[in-house]
Amino acid sequence: MKFSLNKILLIIIGFLVVTIFVGTTLAFSLKKAEPGKDLRQADPSPTEIQNLNNSSNQKLAAYTELGTIRAITAPDSKKQDDFGTPVIITAWITYPEGDTVFFEELARKKNVIINCISTYFLERTKLDLLSTSEEKIKADLLQIINGQLVLGKIQNVYFTDYLFLD
């Protein structure tokens, strides 16, 4: 019996499709799969800041010029040949609306703020960051960034993206 290459490839593809289907069905039927278990809760977008303003007596504005920050976590000393894990953060901050002098300070110190965020992640391992709550990370960053500012204080730090690349 002579098999052509196309028939062999079709048999392999069919086997893979059946294996994936059966594996997925078993995982869901045995309730071992928990889709979305480790997903983070999304922060409000900068355009939703107006809704935040309606519920509070202090009007806030969003400073979104920080952009996407790429950093590397500290290497895990327990793992050999670990150079750290790349992390991508898109952060934005809120400050009192109408404070143009403070906005100008934020614009001038944009690179300092980015450096504060990058350094925070550089000083901690991926495991440390994953075991720390996102609220704690934001509170730490809020304190660090406010320590660099003179003309005012930011109100909150938000993440649009917060991803580890493995």
JSON list of N, CA and C in Angstrom, two decimals, residues 6-81:
[
{"chain": "A", "resi": 6, "resn": "ASN", "atom": "N", "xyz": [0.66, 13.77, 0.94]},
{"chain": "A", "resi": 6, "resn": "ASN", "atom": "CA", "xyz": [-0.58, 14.49, 1.27]},
{"chain": "A", "resi": 6, "resn": "ASN", "atom": "C", "xyz": [-1.47, 13.67, 2.19]},
{"chain": "A", "resi": 7, "resn": "LYS", "atom": "N", "xyz": [-1.59, 12.36, 1.95]},
{"chain": "A", "resi": 7, "resn": "LYS", "atom": "CA", "xyz": [-2.42, 11.51, 2.79]},
{"chain": "A", "resi": 7, "resn": "LYS", "atom": "C", "xyz": [-1.83, 11.42, 4.20]},
{"chain": "A", "resi": 8, "resn": "ILE", "atom": "N", "xyz": [-0.53, 11.31, 4.28]},
{"chain": "A", "resi": 8, "resn": "ILE", "atom": "CA", "xyz": [0.13, 11.23, 5.59]},
{"chain": "A", "resi": 8, "resn": "ILE", "atom": "C", "xyz": [-0.09, 12.53, 6.37]},
{"chain": "A", "resi": 9, "resn": "LEU", "atom": "N", "xyz": [0.05, 13.67, 5.70]},
{"chain": "A", "resi": 9, "resn": "LEU", "atom": "CA", "xyz": [-0.17, 14.96, 6.36]},
{"chain": "A", "resi": 9, "resn": "LEU", "atom": "C", "xyz": [-1.63, 15.11, 6.80]},
{"chain": "A", "resi": 10, "resn": "LEU", "atom": "N", "xyz": [-2.58, 14.66, 5.98]},
{"chain": "A", "resi": 10, "resn": "LEU", "atom": "CA", "xyz": [-3.99, 14.74, 6.36]},
{"chain": "A", "resi": 10, "resn": "LEU", "atom": "C", "xyz": [-4.28, 13.86, 7.58]},
{"chain": "A", "resi": 11, "resn": "ILE", "atom": "N", "xyz": [-3.66, 12.70, 7.65]},
{"chain": "A", "resi": 11, "resn": "ILE", "atom": "CA", "xyz": [-3.84, 11.82, 8.80]},
{"chain": "A", "resi": 11, "resn": "ILE", "atom": "C", "xyz": [-3.28, 12.49, 10.06]},
{"chain": "A", "resi": 12, "resn": "ILE", "atom": "N", "xyz": [-2.11, 13.10, 9.96]},
{"chain": "A", "resi": 12, "resn": "ILE", "atom": "CA", "xyz": [-1.49, 13.79, 11.11]},
{"chain": "A", "resi": 12, "resn": "ILE", "atom": "C", "xyz": [-2.34, 14.97, 11.55]},
{"chain": "A", "resi": 13, "resn": "ILE", "atom": "N", "xyz": [-2.82, 15.76, 10.61]},
{"chain": "A", "resi": 13, "resn": "ILE", "atom": "CA", "xyz": [-3.66, 16.92, 10.94]},
{"chain": "A", "resi": 13, "resn": "ILE", "atom": "C", "xyz": [-4.96, 16.45, 11.59]},
{"chain": "A", "resi": 14, "resn": "GLY", "atom": "N", "xyz": [-5.56, 15.40, 11.06]},
{"chain": "A", "resi": 14, "resn": "GLY", "atom": "CA", "xyz": [-6.79, 14.86, 11.65]},
{"chain": "A", "resi": 14, "resn": "GLY", "atom": "C", "xyz": [-6.56, 14.39, 13.07]},
{"chain": "A", "resi": 15, "resn": "PHE", "atom": "N", "xyz": [-5.44, 13.70, 13.29]},
{"chain": "A", "resi": 15, "resn": "PHE", "atom": "CA", "xyz": [-5.09, 13.23, 14.63]},
{"chain": "A", "resi": 15, "resn": "PHE", "atom": "C", "xyz": [-4.92, 14.40, 15.60]},
{"chain": "A", "resi": 16, "resn": "LEU", "atom": "N", "xyz": [-4.24, 15.46, 15.16]},
{"chain": "A", "resi": 16, "resn": "LEU", "atom": "CA", "xyz": [-4.04, 16.64, 16.02]},
{"chain": "A", "resi": 16, "resn": "LEU", "atom": "C", "xyz": [-5.36, 17.33, 16.35]},
{"chain": "A", "resi": 17, "resn": "VAL", "atom": "N", "xyz": [-6.24, 17.46, 15.37]},
{"chain": "A", "resi": 17, "resn": "VAL", "atom": "CA", "xyz": [-7.53, 18.11, 15.59]},
{"chain": "A", "resi": 17, "resn": "VAL", "atom": "C", "xyz": [-8.35, 17.30, 16.60]},
{"chain": "A", "resi": 18, "resn": "VAL", "atom": "N", "xyz": [-8.39, 15.99, 16.44]},
{"chain": "A", "resi": 18, "resn": "VAL", "atom": "CA", "xyz": [-9.14, 15.14, 17.36]},
{"chain": "A", "resi": 18, "resn": "VAL", "atom": "C", "xyz": [-8.54, 15.22, 18.76]},
{"chain": "A", "resi": 19, "resn": "THR", "atom": "N", "xyz": [-7.21, 15.20, 18.87]},
{"chain": "A", "resi": 19, "resn": "THR", "atom": "CA", "xyz": [-6.54, 15.28, 20.17]},
{"chain": "A", "resi": 19, "resn": "THR", "atom": "C", "xyz": [-6.85, 16.60, 20.87]},
{"chain": "A", "resi": 20, "resn": "ILE", "atom": "N", "xyz": [-6.78, 17.71, 20.15]},
{"chain": "A", "resi": 20, "resn": "ILE", "atom": "CA", "xyz": [-7.08, 19.02, 20.75]},
{"chain": "A", "resi": 20, "resn": "ILE", "atom": "C", "xyz": [-8.54, 19.09, 21.18]},
{"chain": "A", "resi": 21, "resn": "PHE", "atom": "N", "xyz": [-9.44, 18.59, 20.34]},
{"chain": "A", "resi": 21, "resn": "PHE", "atom": "CA", "xyz": [-10.87, 18.62, 20.67]},
{"chain": "A", "resi": 21, "resn": "PHE", "atom": "C", "xyz": [-11.16, 17.79, 21.91]},
{"chain": "A", "resi": 22, "resn": "VAL", "atom": "N", "xyz": [-10.63, 16.58, 21.97]},
{"chain": "A", "resi": 22, "resn": "VAL", "atom": "CA", "xyz": [-10.86, 15.70, 23.11]},
{"chain": "A", "resi": 22, "resn": "VAL", "atom": "C", "xyz": [-10.24, 16.29, 24.38]},
{"chain": "A", "resi": 23, "resn": "GLY", "atom": "N", "xyz": [-9.02, 16.83, 24.27]},
{"chain": "A", "resi": 23, "resn": "GLY", "atom": "CA", "xyz": [-8.37, 17.43, 25.44]},
{"chain": "A", "resi": 23, "resn": "GLY", "atom": "C", "xyz": [-9.14, 18.62, 25.98]},
{"chain": "A", "resi": 24, "resn": "THR", "atom": "N", "xyz": [-9.61, 19.47, 25.09]},
{"chain": "A", "resi": 24, "resn": "THR", "atom": "CA", "xyz": [-10.39, 20.65, 25.51]},
{"chain": "A", "resi": 24, "resn": "THR", "atom": "C", "xyz": [-11.71, 20.22, 26.14]},
{"chain": "A", "resi": 25, "resn": "THR", "atom": "N", "xyz": [-12.38, 19.27, 25.53]},
{"chain": "A", "resi": 25, "resn": "THR", "atom": "CA", "xyz": [-13.66, 18.79, 26.06]},
{"chain": "A", "resi": 25, "resn": "THR", "atom": "C", "xyz": [-13.47, 18.18, 27.45]},
{"chain": "A", "resi": 26, "resn": "LEU", "atom": "N", "xyz": [-12.42, 17.39, 27.62]},
{"chain": "A", "resi": 26, "resn": "LEU", "atom": "CA", "xyz": [-12.16, 16.80, 28.94]},
{"chain": "A", "resi": 26, "resn": "LEU", "atom": "C", "xyz": [-11.83, 17.85, 29.98]},
{"chain": "A", "resi": 27, "resn": "ALA", "atom": "N", "xyz": [-11.04, 18.84, 29.61]},
{"chain": "A", "resi": 27, "resn": "ALA", "atom": "CA", "xyz": [-10.65, 19.89, 30.56]},
{"chain": "A", "resi": 27, "resn": "ALA", "atom": "C", "xyz": [-11.87, 20.65, 31.05]},
{"chain": "A", "resi": 28, "resn": "PHE", "atom": "N", "xyz": [-12.78, 20.98, 30.14]},
{"chain": "A", "resi": 28, "resn": "PHE", "atom": "CA", "xyz": [-13.97, 21.72, 30.56]},
{"chain": "A", "resi": 28, "resn": "PHE", "atom": "C", "xyz": [-14.98, 20.84, 31.27]},
{"chain": "A", "resi": 29, "resn": "SER", "atom": "N", "xyz": [-15.09, 19.59, 30.87]},
{"chain": "A", "resi": 29, "resn": "SER", "atom": "CA", "xyz": [-16.07, 18.72, 31.51]},
{"chain": "A", "resi": 29, "resn": "SER", "atom": "C", "xyz": [-15.63, 18.31, 32.91]},
{"chain": "A", "resi": 30, "resn": "LEU", "atom": "N", "xyz": [-14.33, 18.23, 33.15]},
{"chain": "A", "resi": 30, "resn": "LEU", "atom": "CA", "xyz": [-13.83, 17.89, 34.48]},
{"chain": "A", "resi": 30, "resn": "LEU", "atom": "C", "xyz": [-13.68, 19.13, 35.36]},
{"chain": "A", "resi": 31, "resn": "LYS", "atom": "N", "xyz": [-14.04, 20.28, 34.84]},
{"chain": "A", "resi": 31, "resn": "LYS", "atom": "CA", "xyz": [-14.01, 21.55, 35.57]},
{"chain": "A", "resi": 31, "resn": "LYS", "atom": "C", "xyz": [-12.62, 21.93, 36.07]},
{"chain": "A", "resi": 32, "resn": "LYS", "atom": "N", "xyz": [-11.60, 21.48, 35.40]},
{"chain": "A", "resi": 32, "resn": "LYS", "atom": "CA", "xyz": [-10.24, 21.85, 35.79]},
{"chain": "A", "resi": 32, "resn": "LYS", "atom": "C", "xyz": [-9.82, 23.16, 35.13]},
{"chain": "A", "resi": 33, "resn": "ALA", "atom": "N", "xyz": [-10.43, 23.47, 34.01]},
{"chain": "A", "resi": 33, "resn": "ALA", "atom": "CA", "xyz": [-10.09, 24.70, 33.30]},
{"chain": "A", "resi": 33, "resn": "ALA", "atom": "C", "xyz": [-10.86, 25.86, 33.93]},
{"chain": "A", "resi": 34, "resn": "GLU", "atom": "N", "xyz": [-10.16, 26.96, 34.13]},
{"chain": "A", "resi": 34, "resn": "GLU", "atom": "CA", "xyz": [-10.78, 28.16, 34.67]},
{"chain": "A", "resi": 34, "resn": "GLU", "atom": "C", "xyz": [-10.41, 29.33, 33.77]},
{"chain": "A", "resi": 35, "resn": "PRO", "atom": "N", "xyz": [-11.12, 29.51, 32.66]},
{"chain": "A", "resi": 35, "resn": "PRO", "atom": "CA", "xyz": [-10.77, 30.59, 31.75]},
{"chain": "A", "resi": 35, "resn": "PRO", "atom": "C", "xyz": [-10.90, 31.95, 32.44]},
{"chain": "A", "resi": 36, "resn": "GLY", "atom": "N", "xyz": [-9.90, 32.78, 32.24]},
{"chain": "A", "resi": 36, "resn": "GLY", "atom": "CA", "xyz": [-9.92, 34.13, 32.79]},
{"chain": "A", "resi": 36, "resn": "GLY", "atom": "C", "xyz": [-9.62, 34.22, 34.26]},
{"chain": "A", "resi": 37, "resn": "LYS", "atom": "N", "xyz": [-9.12, 33.14, 34.87]},
{"chain": "A", "resi": 37, "resn": "LYS", "atom": "CA", "xyz": [-8.87, 33.13, 36.31]},
{"chain": "A", "resi": 37, "resn": "LYS", "atom": "C", "xyz": [-7.87, 34.21, 36.73]},
{"chain": "A", "resi": 38, "resn": "ASP", "atom": "N", "xyz": [-6.80, 34.36, 35.97]},
{"chain": "A", "resi": 38, "resn": "ASP", "atom": "CA", "xyz": [-5.75, 35.30, 36.36]},
{"chain": "A", "resi": 38, "resn": "ASP", "atom": "C", "xyz": [-5.80, 36.62, 35.59]},
{"chain": "A", "resi": 39, "resn": "LEU", "atom": "N", "xyz": [-6.92, 36.91, 34.96]},
{"chain": "A", "resi": 39, "resn": "LEU", "atom": "CA", "xyz": [-7.02, 38.18, 34.25]},
{"chain": "A", "resi": 39, "resn": "LEU", "atom": "C", "xyz": [-7.21, 39.31, 35.25]},
{"chain": "A", "resi": 40, "resn": "ARG", "atom": "N", "xyz": [-6.62, 40.45, 34.94]},
{"chain": "A", "resi": 40, "resn": "ARG", "atom": "CA", "xyz": [-6.75, 41.60, 35.83]},
{"chain": "A", "resi": 40, "resn": "ARG", "atom": "C", "xyz": [-8.01, 42.38, 35.49]},
{"chain": "A", "resi": 41, "resn": "GLN", "atom": "N", "xyz": [-8.52, 43.10, 36.47]},
{"chain": "A", "resi": 41, "resn": "GLN", "atom": "CA", "xyz": [-9.67, 43.95, 36.25]},
{"chain": "A", "resi": 41, "resn": "GLN", "atom": "C", "xyz": [-9.20, 45.21, 35.52]},
{"chain": "A", "resi": 42, "resn": "ALA", "atom": "N", "xyz": [-9.88, 45.57, 34.48]},
{"chain": "A", "resi": 42, "resn": "ALA", "atom": "CA", "xyz": [-9.48, 46.72, 33.68]},
{"chain": "A", "resi": 42, "resn": "ALA", "atom": "C", "xyz": [-9.74, 48.01, 34.45]},
{"chain": "A", "resi": 43, "resn": "ASP", "atom": "N", "xyz": [-8.79, 48.94, 34.33]},
{"chain": "A", "resi": 43, "resn": "ASP", "atom": "CA", "xyz": [-8.97, 50.27, 34.89]},
{"chain": "A", "resi": 43, "resn": "ASP", "atom": "C", "xyz": [-9.86, 51.08, 33.96]},
{"chain": "A", "resi": 44, "resn": "PRO", "atom": "N", "xyz": [-10.43, 52.16, 34.46]},
{"chain": "A", "resi": 44, "resn": "PRO", "atom": "CA", "xyz": [-11.21, 52.99, 33.55]},
{"chain": "A", "resi": 44, "resn": "PRO", "atom": "C", "xyz": [-10.30, 53.63, 32.50]},
{"chain": "A", "resi": 45, "resn": "SER", "atom": "N", "xyz": [-10.85, 53.89, 31.34]},
{"chain": "A", "resi": 45, "resn": "SER", "atom": "CA", "xyz": [-10.05, 54.54, 30.29]},
{"chain": "A", "resi": 45, "resn": "SER", "atom": "C", "xyz": [-9.97, 56.03, 30.59]},
{"chain": "A", "resi": 46, "resn": "PRO", "atom": "N", "xyz": [-8.98, 56.71, 30.00]},
{"chain": "A", "resi": 46, "resn": "PRO", "atom": "CA", "xyz": [-8.89, 58.15, 30.23]},
{"chain": "A", "resi": 46, "resn": "PRO", "atom": "C", "xyz": [-10.13, 58.92, 29.82]},
{"chain": "A", "resi": 47, "resn": "THR", "atom": "N", "xyz": [-10.86, 58.42, 28.83]},
{"chain": "A", "resi": 47, "resn": "THR", "atom": "CA", "xyz": [-12.09, 59.12, 28.41]},
{"chain": "A", "resi": 47, "resn": "THR", "atom": "C", "xyz": [-13.21, 58.95, 29.44]},
{"chain": "A", "resi": 48, "resn": "GLU", "atom": "N", "xyz": [-13.11, 57.94, 30.28]},
{"chain": "A", "resi": 48, "resn": "GLU", "atom": "CA", "xyz": [-14.12, 57.74, 31.31]},
{"chain": "A", "resi": 48, "resn": "GLU", "atom": "C", "xyz": [-13.86, 58.60, 32.55]},
{"chain": "A", "resi": 49, "resn": "ILE", "atom": "N", "xyz": [-12.83, 59.40, 32.51]},
{"chain": "A", "resi": 49, "resn": "ILE", "atom": "CA", "xyz": [-12.50, 60.26, 33.65]},
{"chain": "A", "resi": 49, "resn": "ILE", "atom": "C", "xyz": [-13.64, 61.26, 33.91]},
{"chain": "A", "resi": 50, "resn": "GLN", "atom": "N", "xyz": [-14.40, 61.59, 32.88]},
{"chain": "A", "resi": 50, "resn": "GLN", "atom": "CA", "xyz": [-15.53, 62.50, 33.07]},
{"chain": "A", "resi": 50, "resn": "GLN", "atom": "C", "xyz": [-16.57, 61.87, 33.99]},
{"chain": "A", "resi": 51, "resn": "ASN", "atom": "N", "xyz": [-16.77, 60.56, 33.89]},
{"chain": "A", "resi": 51, "resn": "ASN", "atom": "CA", "xyz": [-17.70, 59.88, 34.79]},
{"chain": "A", "resi": 51, "resn": "ASN", "atom": "C", "xyz": [-17.19, 59.92, 36.22]},
{"chain": "A", "resi": 52, "resn": "LEU", "atom": "N", "xyz": [-15.87, 59.82, 36.39]},
{"chain": "A", "resi": 52, "resn": "LEU", "atom": "CA", "xyz": [-15.29, 59.93, 37.72]},
{"chain": "A", "resi": 52, "resn": "LEU", "atom": "C", "xyz": [-15.50, 61.34, 38.28]},
{"chain": "A", "resi": 53, "resn": "ASN", "atom": "N", "xyz": [-15.41, 62.35, 37.39]},
{"chain": "A", "resi": 53, "resn": "ASN", "atom": "CA", "xyz": [-15.59, 63.73, 37.82]},
{"chain": "A", "resi": 53, "resn": "ASN", "atom": "C", "xyz": [-17.00, 63.97, 38.35]},
{"chain": "A", "resi": 54, "resn": "ASN", "atom": "N", "xyz": [-17.99, 63.33, 37.75]},
{"chain": "A", "resi": 54, "resn": "ASN", "atom": "CA", "xyz": [-19.37, 63.55, 38.17]},
{"chain": "A", "resi": 54, "resn": "ASN", "atom": "C", "xyz": [-19.64, 63.03, 39.58]},
{"chain": "A", "resi": 55, "resn": "SER", "atom": "N", "xyz": [-18.89, 62.02, 40.00]},
{"chain": "A", "resi": 55, "resn": "SER", "atom": "CA", "xyz": [-19.15, 61.44, 41.31]},
{"chain": "A", "resi": 55, "resn": "SER", "atom": "C", "xyz": [-18.32, 62.07, 42.44]},
{"chain": "A", "resi": 56, "resn": "SER", "atom": "N", "xyz": [-17.37, 62.92, 42.09]},
{"chain": "A", "resi": 56, "resn": "SER", "atom": "CA", "xyz": [-16.56, 63.54, 43.14]},
{"chain": "A", "resi": 56, "resn": "SER", "atom": "C", "xyz": [-16.62, 65.05, 43.03]},
{"chain": "A", "resi": 57, "resn": "ASN", "atom": "N", "xyz": [-16.27, 65.73, 44.10]},
{"chain": "A", "resi": 57, "resn": "ASN", "atom": "CA", "xyz": [-16.33, 67.18, 44.08]},
{"chain": "A", "resi": 57, "resn": "ASN", "atom": "C", "xyz": [-15.06, 67.79, 43.49]},
{"chain": "A", "resi": 58, "resn": "GLN", "atom": "N", "xyz": [-13.98, 67.02, 43.39]},
{"chain": "A", "resi": 58, "resn": "GLN", "atom": "CA", "xyz": [-12.75, 67.52, 42.78]},
{"chain": "A", "resi": 58, "resn": "GLN", "atom": "C", "xyz": [-12.66, 67.01, 41.35]},
{"chain": "A", "resi": 59, "resn": "LYS", "atom": "N", "xyz": [-12.60, 67.93, 40.41]},
{"chain": "A", "resi": 59, "resn": "LYS", "atom": "CA", "xyz": [-12.50, 67.57, 39.00]},
{"chain": "A", "resi": 59, "resn": "LYS", "atom": "C", "xyz": [-11.09, 67.09, 38.70]},
{"chain": "A", "resi": 60, "resn": "LEU", "atom": "N", "xyz": [-11.00, 66.01, 37.94]},
{"chain": "A", "resi": 60, "resn": "LEU", "atom": "CA", "xyz": [-9.71, 65.43, 37.59]},
{"chain": "A", "resi": 60, "resn": "LEU", "atom": "C", "xyz": [-9.51, 65.44, 36.08]},
{"chain": "A", "resi": 61, "resn": "ALA", "atom": "N", "xyz": [-8.26, 65.54, 35.69]},
{"chain": "A", "resi": 61, "resn": "ALA", "atom": "CA", "xyz": [-7.89, 65.45, 34.29]},
{"chain": "A", "resi": 61, "resn": "ALA", "atom": "C", "xyz": [-6.92, 64.28, 34.15]},
{"chain": "A", "resi": 62, "resn": "ALA", "atom": "N", "xyz": [-6.85, 63.72, 32.94]},
{"chain": "A", "resi": 62, "resn": "ALA", "atom": "CA", "xyz": [-5.98, 62.58, 32.70]},
{"chain": "A", "resi": 62, "resn": "ALA", "atom": "C", "xyz": [-4.73, 63.03, 31.96]},
{"chain": "A", "resi": 63, "resn": "TYR", "atom": "N", "xyz": [-3.58, 62.57, 32.44]},
{"chain": "A", "resi": 63, "resn": "TYR", "atom": "CA", "xyz": [-2.31, 62.80, 31.74]},
{"chain": "A", "resi": 63, "resn": "TYR", "atom": "C", "xyz": [-1.91, 61.46, 31.13]},
{"chain": "A", "resi": 64, "resn": "THR", "atom": "N", "xyz": [-2.03, 61.39, 29.80]},
{"chain": "A", "resi": 64, "resn": "THR", "atom": "CA", "xyz": [-1.84, 60.12, 29.09]},
{"chain": "A", "resi": 64, "resn": "THR", "atom": "C", "xyz": [-0.58, 60.11, 28.24]},
{"chain": "A", "resi": 65, "resn": "GLU", "atom": "N", "xyz": [0.29, 61.07, 28.41]},
{"chain": "A", "resi": 65, "resn": "GLU", "atom": "CA", "xyz": [1.46, 61.20, 27.54]},
{"chain": "A", "resi": 65, "resn": "GLU", "atom": "C", "xyz": [2.62, 60.26, 27.92]},
{"chain": "A", "resi": 66, "resn": "LEU", "atom": "N", "xyz": [2.44, 59.42, 28.90]},
{"chain": "A", "resi": 66, "resn": "LEU", "atom": "CA", "xyz": [3.53, 58.53, 29.30]},
{"chain": "A", "resi": 66, "resn": "LEU", "atom": "C", "xyz": [3.78, 57.44, 28.27]},
{"chain": "A", "resi": 67, "resn": "GLY", "atom": "N", "xyz": [2.75, 57.06, 27.54]},
{"chain": "A", "resi": 67, "resn": "GLY", "atom": "CA", "xyz": [2.91, 56.07, 26.48]},
{"chain": "A", "resi": 67, "resn": "GLY", "atom": "C", "xyz": [3.12, 54.67, 27.02]},
{"chain": "A", "resi": 68, "resn": "THR", "atom": "N", "xyz": [3.60, 53.81, 26.15]},
{"chain": "A", "resi": 68, "resn": "THR", "atom": "CA", "xyz": [3.87, 52.42, 26.52]},
{"chain": "A", "resi": 68, "resn": "THR", "atom": "C", "xyz": [5.29, 52.31, 27.05]},
{"chain": "A", "resi": 69, "resn": "ILE", "atom": "N", "xyz": [5.42, 51.76, 28.23]},
{"chain": "A", "resi": 69, "resn": "ILE", "atom": "CA", "xyz": [6.72, 51.64, 28.89]},
{"chain": "A", "resi": 69, "resn": "ILE", "atom": "C", "xyz": [7.13, 50.17, 28.85]},
{"chain": "A", "resi": 70, "resn": "ARG", "atom": "N", "xyz": [8.31, 49.93, 28.33]},
{"chain": "A", "resi": 70, "resn": "ARG", "atom": "CA", "xyz": [8.85, 48.57, 28.31]},
{"chain": "A", "resi": 70, "resn": "ARG", "atom": "C", "xyz": [9.96, 48.49, 29.34]},
{"chain": "A", "resi": 71, "resn": "ALA", "atom": "N", "xyz": [9.83, 47.54, 30.24]},
{"chain": "A", "resi": 71, "resn": "ALA", "atom": "CA", "xyz": [10.83, 47.38, 31.30]},
{"chain": "A", "resi": 71, "resn": "ALA", "atom": "C", "xyz": [11.13, 45.90, 31.46]},
{"chain": "A", "resi": 72, "resn": "ILE", "atom": "N", "xyz": [12.14, 45.62, 32.25]},
{"chain": "A", "resi": 72, "resn": "ILE", "atom": "CA", "xyz": [12.50, 44.24, 32.55]},
{"chain": "A", "resi": 72, "resn": "ILE", "atom": "C", "xyz": [12.51, 44.09, 34.06]},
{"chain": "A", "resi": 73, "resn": "THR", "atom": "N", "xyz": [11.92, 43.01, 34.54]},
{"chain": "A", "resi": 73, "resn": "THR", "atom": "CA", "xyz": [11.90, 42.77, 35.98]},
{"chain": "A", "resi": 73, "resn": "THR", "atom": "C", "xyz": [13.29, 42.32, 36.43]},
{"chain": "A", "resi": 74, "resn": "ALA", "atom": "N", "xyz": [13.48, 42.31, 37.72]},
{"chain": "A", "resi": 74, "resn": "ALA", "atom": "CA", "xyz": [14.75, 41.83, 38.27]},
{"chain": "A", "resi": 74, "resn": "ALA", "atom": "C", "xyz": [14.86, 40.33, 38.01]},
{"chain": "A", "resi": 75, "resn": "PRO", "atom": "N", "xyz": [16.08, 39.84, 37.80]},
{"chain": "A", "resi": 75, "resn": "PRO", "atom": "CA", "xyz": [16.24, 38.39, 37.61]},
{"chain": "A", "resi": 75, "resn": "PRO", "atom": "C", "xyz": [15.90, 37.63, 38.89]},
{"chain": "A", "resi": 76, "resn": "ASP", "atom": "N", "xyz": [15.33, 36.46, 38.72]},
{"chain": "A", "resi": 76, "resn": "ASP", "atom": "CA", "xyz": [15.01, 35.60, 39.85]},
{"chain": "A", "resi": 76, "resn": "ASP", "atom": "C", "xyz": [16.27, 34.83, 40.23]},
{"chain": "A", "resi": 77, "resn": "SER", "atom": "N", "xyz": [16.76, 35.06, 41.44]},
{"chain": "A", "resi": 77, "resn": "SER", "atom": "CA", "xyz": [18.01, 34.43, 41.87]},
{"chain": "A", "resi": 77, "resn": "SER", "atom": "C", "xyz": [17.88, 32.92, 42.04]},
{"chain": "A", "resi": 78, "resn": "LYS", "atom": "N", "xyz": [16.65, 32.41, 42.15]},
{"chain": "A", "resi": 78, "resn": "LYS", "atom": "CA", "xyz": [16.44, 30.98, 42.31]},
{"chain": "A", "resi": 78, "resn": "LYS", "atom": "C", "xyz": [16.56, 30.23, 40.98]},
{"chain": "A", "resi": 79, "resn": "LYS", "atom": "N", "xyz": [16.43, 30.97, 39.89]},
{"chain": "A", "resi": 79, "resn": "LYS", "atom": "CA", "xyz": [16.50, 30.35, 38.57]},
{"chain": "A", "resi": 79, "resn": "LYS", "atom": "C", "xyz": [17.85, 30.67, 37.94]},
{"chain": "A", "resi": 80, "resn": "GLN", "atom": "N", "xyz": [18.47, 29.65, 37.42]},
{"chain": "A", "resi": 80, "resn": "GLN", "atom": "CA", "xyz": [19.75, 29.85, 36.76]},
{"chain": "A", "resi": 80, "resn": "GLN", "atom": "C", "xyz": [19.50, 30.43, 35.36]},
{"chain": "A", "resi": 81, "resn": "ASP", "atom": "N", "xyz": [20.37, 31.31, 34.93]},
{"chain": "A", "resi": 81, "resn": "ASP", "atom": "CA", "xyz": [20.27, 31.95, 33.61]},
{"chain": "A", "resi": 81, "resn": "ASP", "atom": "C", "xyz": [18.98, 32.75, 33.43]}
]
